[in-house]
Structure formats: C-alpha cells, structure tokens
Coordinates of C-alpha atoms in Angstrom, one line a residue:
M1 CA 9.3 -73.2 57.5
A2 CA 8.6 -69.6 58.0
S3 CA 5.0 -68.5 57.2
F4 CA 3.5 -65.2 56.1
E5 CA 2.5 -64.4 59.6
D6 CA 6.1 -64.5 60.6
F7 CA 6.6 -61.2 58.5
P8 CA 3.9 -58.8 59.1
M9 CA 3.3 -56.2 56.4
I10 CA 4.2 -52.5 57.5
E11 CA 0.9 -50.5 57.2
V12 CA 0.9 -48.2 54.5
K13 CA -0.1 -44.7 55.5
K14 CA -0.6 -41.8 53.2
M15 CA 2.0 -39.2 53.4
N16 CA 1.3 -35.7 54.5
E17 CA 2.1 -32.6 52.8
T18 CA 5.4 -32.1 54.7
E19 CA 6.5 -35.6 53.7
V20 CA 5.6 -35.2 50.1
R21 CA 7.4 -31.8 50.0
L22 CA 10.6 -33.5 51.5
F23 CA 10.4 -36.2 49.1
S24 CA 10.3 -34.1 46.1
L25 CA 13.0 -32.1 47.3
L26 CA 15.3 -35.0 47.9
F27 CA 14.5 -36.5 44.5
N28 CA 15.4 -33.0 42.8
L29 CA 18.5 -33.0 44.5
L30 CA 19.6 -36.4 43.6
R31 CA 18.7 -35.9 39.8
E32 CA 20.7 -32.5 39.7
P33 CA 24.1 -33.3 41.3
K34 CA 25.6 -29.6 40.3
G35 CA 23.1 -28.3 42.6
I36 CA 20.0 -26.2 42.6
S37 CA 19.4 -22.6 43.3
F38 CA 16.5 -21.2 45.3
Q39 CA 14.9 -19.6 42.2
K40 CA 15.2 -22.7 40.5
F41 CA 13.6 -24.6 43.3
R42 CA 10.5 -22.0 43.0
N43 CA 10.3 -23.0 39.4
I44 CA 10.6 -26.6 39.5
M45 CA 8.3 -26.9 42.9
P46 CA 6.0 -24.0 42.4
R47 CA 3.5 -25.9 44.7
F48 CA 5.6 -25.7 47.6
Y49 CA 8.0 -22.8 47.0
K50 CA 6.1 -20.2 45.0
N51 CA 3.9 -18.0 47.3
E52 CA 3.8 -14.4 47.2
D53 CA 5.8 -14.0 50.2
I54 CA 9.4 -14.9 48.9
E55 CA 11.1 -14.5 52.2
S56 CA 8.6 -17.1 53.5
D57 CA 9.7 -19.5 50.8
R58 CA 13.1 -19.1 51.4
K59 CA 12.7 -19.8 55.3
K60 CA 10.7 -22.9 54.3
L61 CA 13.1 -24.1 52.0
Y62 CA 16.1 -23.6 54.5
R63 CA 14.0 -25.6 57.2
D64 CA 13.3 -28.4 54.8
L65 CA 17.1 -28.6 53.7
N66 CA 18.4 -28.7 57.4
Q67 CA 15.6 -31.4 58.3
L68 CA 16.8 -33.6 55.3
K69 CA 20.2 -32.8 56.5
S70 CA 19.1 -34.1 60.0
L71 CA 17.9 -37.5 58.5
G72 CA 21.4 -38.2 57.5
F73 CA 21.6 -36.6 53.9
N74 CA 25.0 -34.7 53.5
I75 CA 23.3 -31.6 52.1
K76 CA 25.7 -28.4 51.5
V77 CA 23.9 -25.6 52.4
A78 CA 24.8 -22.1 51.3
Q79 CA 27.0 -20.3 53.8
Y80 CA 24.5 -17.3 54.3
G81 CA 21.5 -19.7 55.1
Y82 CA 18.1 -18.5 54.1
Q83 CA 19.3 -15.0 53.2
S84 CA 21.7 -16.4 50.5
E85 CA 21.8 -15.1 47.1
D86 CA 19.7 -16.6 44.6
F87 CA 22.6 -18.0 42.7
F88 CA 24.0 -19.9 45.5
P89 CA 23.1 -23.6 45.0
Y90 CA 22.0 -26.7 47.2
Y91 CA 23.3 -29.8 46.9
I92 CA 24.1 -33.2 48.1
Q93 CA 27.8 -33.6 48.9
R94 CA 29.1 -36.9 47.7
E95 CA 31.4 -38.4 50.2
S96 CA 34.8 -39.9 49.0
I97 CA 35.4 -43.4 49.8
D98 CA 39.2 -44.4 50.9
R99 CA 39.6 -47.8 49.5
S100 CA 43.2 -48.1 50.3
L101 CA 44.6 -50.7 52.8
K102 CA 45.9 -49.4 56.2
F103 CA 48.6 -51.3 58.0
T104 CA 50.0 -50.7 61.4
K105 CA 53.7 -50.9 61.8
E106 CA 53.3 -54.0 63.7
E107 CA 51.5 -55.6 60.9
L108 CA 54.1 -54.6 58.5
E109 CA 56.7 -55.9 60.7
H110 CA 54.8 -59.3 60.7
L111 CA 54.4 -59.4 57.0
S112 CA 57.9 -58.7 56.4
K113 CA 59.1 -61.7 58.8
T114 CA 56.7 -63.7 56.9
L115 CA 57.9 -62.7 53.5
F116 CA 61.6 -63.2 54.7
S117 CA 61.1 -66.7 55.6
S118 CA 58.9 -67.8 52.7
E119 CA 60.3 -69.2 49.5
L120 CA 60.7 -66.0 47.3
T121 CA 58.7 -65.8 44.3
K122 CA 58.0 -63.2 41.5
D123 CA 54.6 -62.5 43.4
L124 CA 56.1 -62.3 46.6
I125 CA 58.9 -59.9 45.3
S126 CA 56.2 -57.6 43.7
L127 CA 54.1 -57.6 47.0
S128 CA 56.9 -56.6 49.2
Q129 CA 57.9 -53.8 46.7
K130 CA 54.2 -52.5 47.0
L131 CA 53.8 -53.1 50.9
F132 CA 57.2 -51.4 51.9
S133 CA 57.2 -48.6 49.3
F134 CA 56.8 -46.1 52.0
H135 CA 58.5 -48.2 54.8
L136 CA 62.2 -49.0 53.6
D137 CA 63.3 -49.9 57.1
L138 CA 61.0 -52.7 57.3
I139 CA 61.6 -54.2 53.8
P140 CA 63.1 -57.9 53.6
D141 CA 66.8 -57.6 52.6
L142 CA 66.3 -59.4 49.1
S143 CA 69.7 -59.0 48.2
K144 CA 71.0 -61.9 50.8
R145 CA 68.5 -64.2 49.0
S146 CA 68.8 -66.2 45.8
V147 CA 65.6 -66.2 43.9
N148 CA 65.1 -69.0 41.5
L149 CA 62.3 -67.7 39.0
E150 CA 61.3 -69.6 35.9
T151 CA 62.3 -67.5 33.0
E152 CA 59.2 -66.9 30.7
E153 CA 58.9 -64.7 27.6
N154 CA 56.8 -62.2 29.2
T155 CA 58.2 -62.3 32.8
I156 CA 58.6 -58.7 34.3
D157 CA 62.2 -58.1 35.3
T158 CA 62.3 -57.0 39.0
T159 CA 66.2 -56.8 39.6
N160 CA 66.1 -53.0 38.8
T161 CA 63.4 -52.3 41.2
E162 CA 65.3 -54.3 43.8
K163 CA 68.6 -52.5 43.1
I164 CA 66.9 -49.1 43.1
L165 CA 65.2 -49.9 46.7
Q166 CA 68.3 -51.2 48.0
A167 CA 70.2 -47.9 47.0
I168 CA 67.4 -45.7 48.5
K169 CA 67.8 -47.8 51.9
D170 CA 71.6 -47.7 51.9
K171 CA 71.8 -44.0 50.6
R172 CA 74.3 -45.0 47.8
A173 CA 74.3 -43.7 44.2
I174 CA 73.4 -45.8 41.3
T175 CA 74.6 -45.5 37.6
I176 CA 71.3 -45.8 35.2
V177 CA 70.1 -45.7 31.8
Y178 CA 66.9 -44.0 31.3
G179 CA 64.3 -44.8 29.0
Y180 CA 65.7 -44.9 25.1
E181 CA 68.8 -42.8 26.3
E182 CA 72.3 -44.3 25.7
K183 CA 74.2 -42.0 27.5
E184 CA 74.6 -43.4 31.3
R185 CA 73.7 -41.2 34.3
T186 CA 74.4 -41.4 37.8
I187 CA 71.5 -40.5 40.3
E188 CA 71.0 -40.6 44.2
P189 CA 67.7 -42.0 44.7
Y190 CA 65.7 -40.5 47.8
R191 CA 62.4 -41.8 47.6
L192 CA 59.9 -44.0 45.5
I193 CA 56.5 -42.2 45.0
R194 CA 53.4 -43.7 43.9
K195 CA 51.2 -41.5 42.0
N196 CA 47.5 -42.8 41.5
T197 CA 47.6 -46.9 42.0
T198 CA 49.9 -48.1 39.6
D199 CA 52.6 -45.5 38.5
F200 CA 55.7 -45.4 40.5
Y201 CA 58.2 -42.9 40.2
V202 CA 61.8 -42.6 41.8
L203 CA 62.5 -39.0 43.0
A204 CA 66.4 -38.7 42.7
Y205 CA 69.1 -36.1 42.5
D206 CA 70.8 -36.4 38.9
R207 CA 74.7 -35.6 39.3
N208 CA 74.6 -35.0 35.5
K209 CA 71.9 -32.4 35.6
K210 CA 72.8 -31.1 39.2
S211 CA 69.1 -31.2 40.4
L212 CA 66.3 -33.3 41.8
R213 CA 64.5 -35.1 39.0
R214 CA 61.6 -37.5 38.8
F215 CA 62.1 -40.8 37.0
I216 CA 59.6 -43.4 35.9
L217 CA 60.3 -46.5 37.5
P218 CA 59.8 -49.0 34.7
K219 CA 62.0 -47.1 32.5
I220 CA 65.2 -47.2 34.7
A221 CA 67.7 -49.9 34.0
V222 CA 70.4 -49.9 36.5
K223 CA 74.0 -50.5 35.0
K224 CA 76.0 -50.3 38.1
E225 CA 75.6 -50.2 42.0
T226 CA 78.2 -47.8 43.2
K227 CA 79.7 -47.7 46.7
E228 CA 79.4 -43.9 46.9
E229 CA 77.4 -42.0 49.5
F230 CA 75.1 -39.3 48.3
F231 CA 76.9 -36.0 47.3
S232 CA 74.0 -34.0 47.8
N233 CA 72.1 -33.5 51.3
L234 CA 68.5 -32.4 50.1
K235 CA 65.6 -32.2 52.3
I236 CA 62.4 -33.4 50.4
S237 CA 59.7 -30.8 50.4
D238 CA 56.1 -30.8 49.5
D239 CA 56.6 -29.5 46.1
D240 CA 58.8 -32.0 45.4
L241 CA 56.1 -34.7 46.0
N242 CA 53.4 -32.6 44.3
F243 CA 52.3 -34.5 41.0
H244 CA 49.6 -31.8 40.1
P245 CA 49.7 -31.2 36.3
L246 CA 49.7 -27.5 37.1
S247 CA 53.2 -28.0 38.4
L248 CA 54.8 -29.9 35.7
K249 CA 57.4 -27.3 34.3
T250 CA 56.9 -26.9 30.5
H251 CA 57.2 -22.9 30.7
P252 CA 58.3 -20.5 33.4
E253 CA 55.9 -19.6 36.1
I254 CA 53.0 -17.1 35.1
E255 CA 50.1 -15.9 36.8
I256 CA 46.7 -16.0 35.4
S257 CA 43.5 -14.7 37.0
F258 CA 40.1 -16.4 37.1
Q259 CA 36.6 -15.4 37.9
I260 CA 34.6 -18.5 38.6
H261 CA 30.7 -19.0 39.1
P262 CA 29.8 -19.6 42.6
E263 CA 27.8 -22.9 41.4
Y264 CA 31.3 -24.3 40.5
D265 CA 33.6 -22.9 43.1
D266 CA 33.8 -26.0 45.3
R267 CA 34.8 -28.2 42.3
W268 CA 37.1 -25.7 41.1
K269 CA 38.8 -25.5 44.5
S270 CA 39.1 -29.4 44.3
F271 CA 40.7 -29.1 41.1
L272 CA 43.2 -26.7 42.4
E273 CA 44.2 -28.7 45.2
G274 CA 47.7 -29.3 45.3
A275 CA 48.6 -26.2 43.2
K276 CA 49.5 -22.6 44.1
F277 CA 46.7 -20.1 44.1
E278 CA 45.2 -17.3 45.8
K279 CA 41.5 -16.8 46.3
T280 CA 39.6 -13.5 47.0
G281 CA 35.8 -14.3 46.8
Y282 CA 35.2 -16.0 43.7
E283 CA 38.4 -14.4 42.2
Y284 CA 41.5 -16.7 41.9
K285 CA 45.1 -16.1 41.0
V286 CA 46.7 -19.4 39.9
Y287 CA 50.5 -19.8 39.4
T288 CA 51.5 -22.6 37.1
T289 CA 54.3 -23.8 35.1
N290 CA 51.9 -25.5 32.6
Q291 CA 48.9 -23.5 31.8
N292 CA 47.5 -26.2 29.4
A293 CA 46.6 -28.3 32.2
L294 CA 43.8 -25.8 33.0
F295 CA 42.2 -26.4 29.6
Q296 CA 40.9 -30.0 30.6
F297 CA 38.3 -28.5 33.5
F298 CA 37.0 -25.7 31.4
V299 CA 36.5 -27.9 28.6
I300 CA 34.3 -30.3 30.9
L301 CA 32.4 -27.3 32.5
P302 CA 32.9 -24.2 30.4
E303 CA 29.9 -22.5 32.2
A304 CA 32.1 -22.4 35.3
L305 CA 34.4 -19.5 33.6
V306 CA 32.9 -16.0 34.2
E307 CA 36.0 -14.2 33.0
S308 CA 39.9 -14.6 32.7
I309 CA 42.8 -12.8 31.2
P310 CA 42.5 -12.4 27.4
T311 CA 45.9 -13.9 26.8
W312 CA 44.6 -17.1 28.2
K313 CA 41.3 -16.9 26.9
E314 CA 42.8 -16.9 23.5
S315 CA 45.0 -20.1 24.2
F316 CA 41.9 -21.6 25.4
V317 CA 40.0 -20.9 22.4
R318 CA 43.0 -22.3 20.0
Y319 CA 43.1 -25.2 21.9
V320 CA 39.4 -26.2 21.6
K321 CA 39.5 -25.3 17.8
E322 CA 42.6 -27.6 17.4
W323 CA 40.4 -30.5 19.1
E324 CA 37.5 -29.7 16.8
N325 CA 39.7 -29.9 13.9
S326 CA 41.1 -33.2 14.7
Y327 CA 37.7 -34.7 15.5
Q328 CA 36.5 -33.6 12.2
L329 CA 39.4 -35.6 10.4
I330 CA 38.4 -38.8 12.0

C-alpha cells in the first residue's frame, strides 16, 4: 500500500506581487465574458493599474495580458495594442468544440459493406440514412433488400426517405404530397441537407412552382416514383444551402444600416456569418429578406446597437412592445 511519503507535498510559497496581479487579472477576465476595457481595469484593479502615469499603466496591462496569453489562455487583445482606445475590451476567447464525427472514405466504404451484409432493421436503415446523407454514392442499395420490420403503433415510416434518397442518387423525379396539402406536385430532388443536428431538408426543383425549393423531410409523402430524368439542370450554389434566418424570403431584399458598439463587434459578425453584409469600421450594411430575424440579437444584447435607420428602429420597438403585451397577458 502506498504511504504518505510516496506523495510528497508541494512546497507552498507566498505569491510575489507580479503573480498576485496576474491571478487577479485572470479571475476578472473569467468573471466578465463580455470583456473589460482598459479604463474599467483601472477602476476594478486600482492597486495595480491606477498610477499617475496612465501610459505606464497601459503598457503594464498589455504586458500582463500577453504573459497570460503565453501561458495558454486564449486572450483577445485589441488590435492597436497598448495604444488602443479605452473602449476596446480584452476578453478570453472561448474555443468552439467540433463534436461531430468525421469519417474517411475508406471507413464509410467499410460501414456500407457491413450494413449491406447485415440483416436490415429500422435502426440500421436510420443509421445508413444519417451516415451517407452527403455520400450517396456509398449508400447501400436498400431498394433491392426486403425489410421485415414489426409494425408498431409509433413506428416511424422510413419508406419515404428511402425513395427520396434513391431518387437523388438516380436523378429521377418523384411525385409527392407535402404537409397538409392535398394537391400533388412533382419535384426533382437534388440534395439532402441537414440543419443543426436533427432537422433534414430536401433541396429540390419544384416543377409546379418552376423554382428551387426546400422541403422538410418528415413532411414529404412520396406518391409515385417516376422514371423521368430531371428537366432542370441546376448548379447548387452556397446561397441555396444557406439556412441563415436573414436569408429566408418573407419580403423583397432590403438594406439596413447599423452602427455597432466596439465591445460587441465580434459577436455581431458571428451572428451575421452566412448572411449578406458589408462592413466599414463599425458601420454595417445588412441585406436581408427577413428583417425580423435581426430582432432576436438586439433583444438579448440591446447595448450592442449604437444607431440604425429610423424605420427599422420603429419596427424593433413595435416588436418589443408586442412581446411585452403578450407577457402581461400570461
């Protein structure tokens, strides 16, 4: 059995002035995820950063932040260094973690052969649909296999999905009924798209509407598998695959100007990623066909908005008042 002597204690030493300052700096940054400006550091840490020589304090803070950065803390430092304006914040950048599985082509081929040789069940069919949604050339040909599944009251019908996947693979049109509509429509399915982690859409050319449309996969009921090849010959663009709420077409495209507070510039750019916009300093021109999608950001972070066009501000105020009235009725 291990004894106490096998695990000698680490000798505790009193922290020096620099170590105390760095620890205080780090804990304040962790406590304020929105970031802390130079002037705010001077107010909350006057012991270290409130000397008569303000430029000396700037340089000291800049050196301390870079020392923490060298120790492995991902600290965002203002682009102008110690000469930055007082409103530029410093904050710890949170790392994004990719939790999705990545497969090589060889791994997918092996999985395909394994699934094809196994006795098919509803779980294996569901698994194959998820694994091969972007690799239809490797998906097992389920149409040649008879699947004997027990019928249960809550069993999910996967036959529609199988027919759609086969139509995408063969580039053949299918006749469907969508949602609660009674009228049949013929579509040419181009691609299966996953939004978020669970929502699947079919990007297809609608022969009735004569345009490219997105269909929610569970709402599609396949009525007929035709042998007709695609009439359309479309090239799928990044805009077609863009599910940003600002790109949803609820009205003609409009241009809205915004001035954003510097402390919230990074989060605003992250929110706009995938949307159409132009940036000059902290001035933004946002082009959208769904202006209401902007409300959510400013409801959460109203202090991020410095200025905008009067018509949009009026719409935003009406939106907030409608929600206030709704909550008062609850």
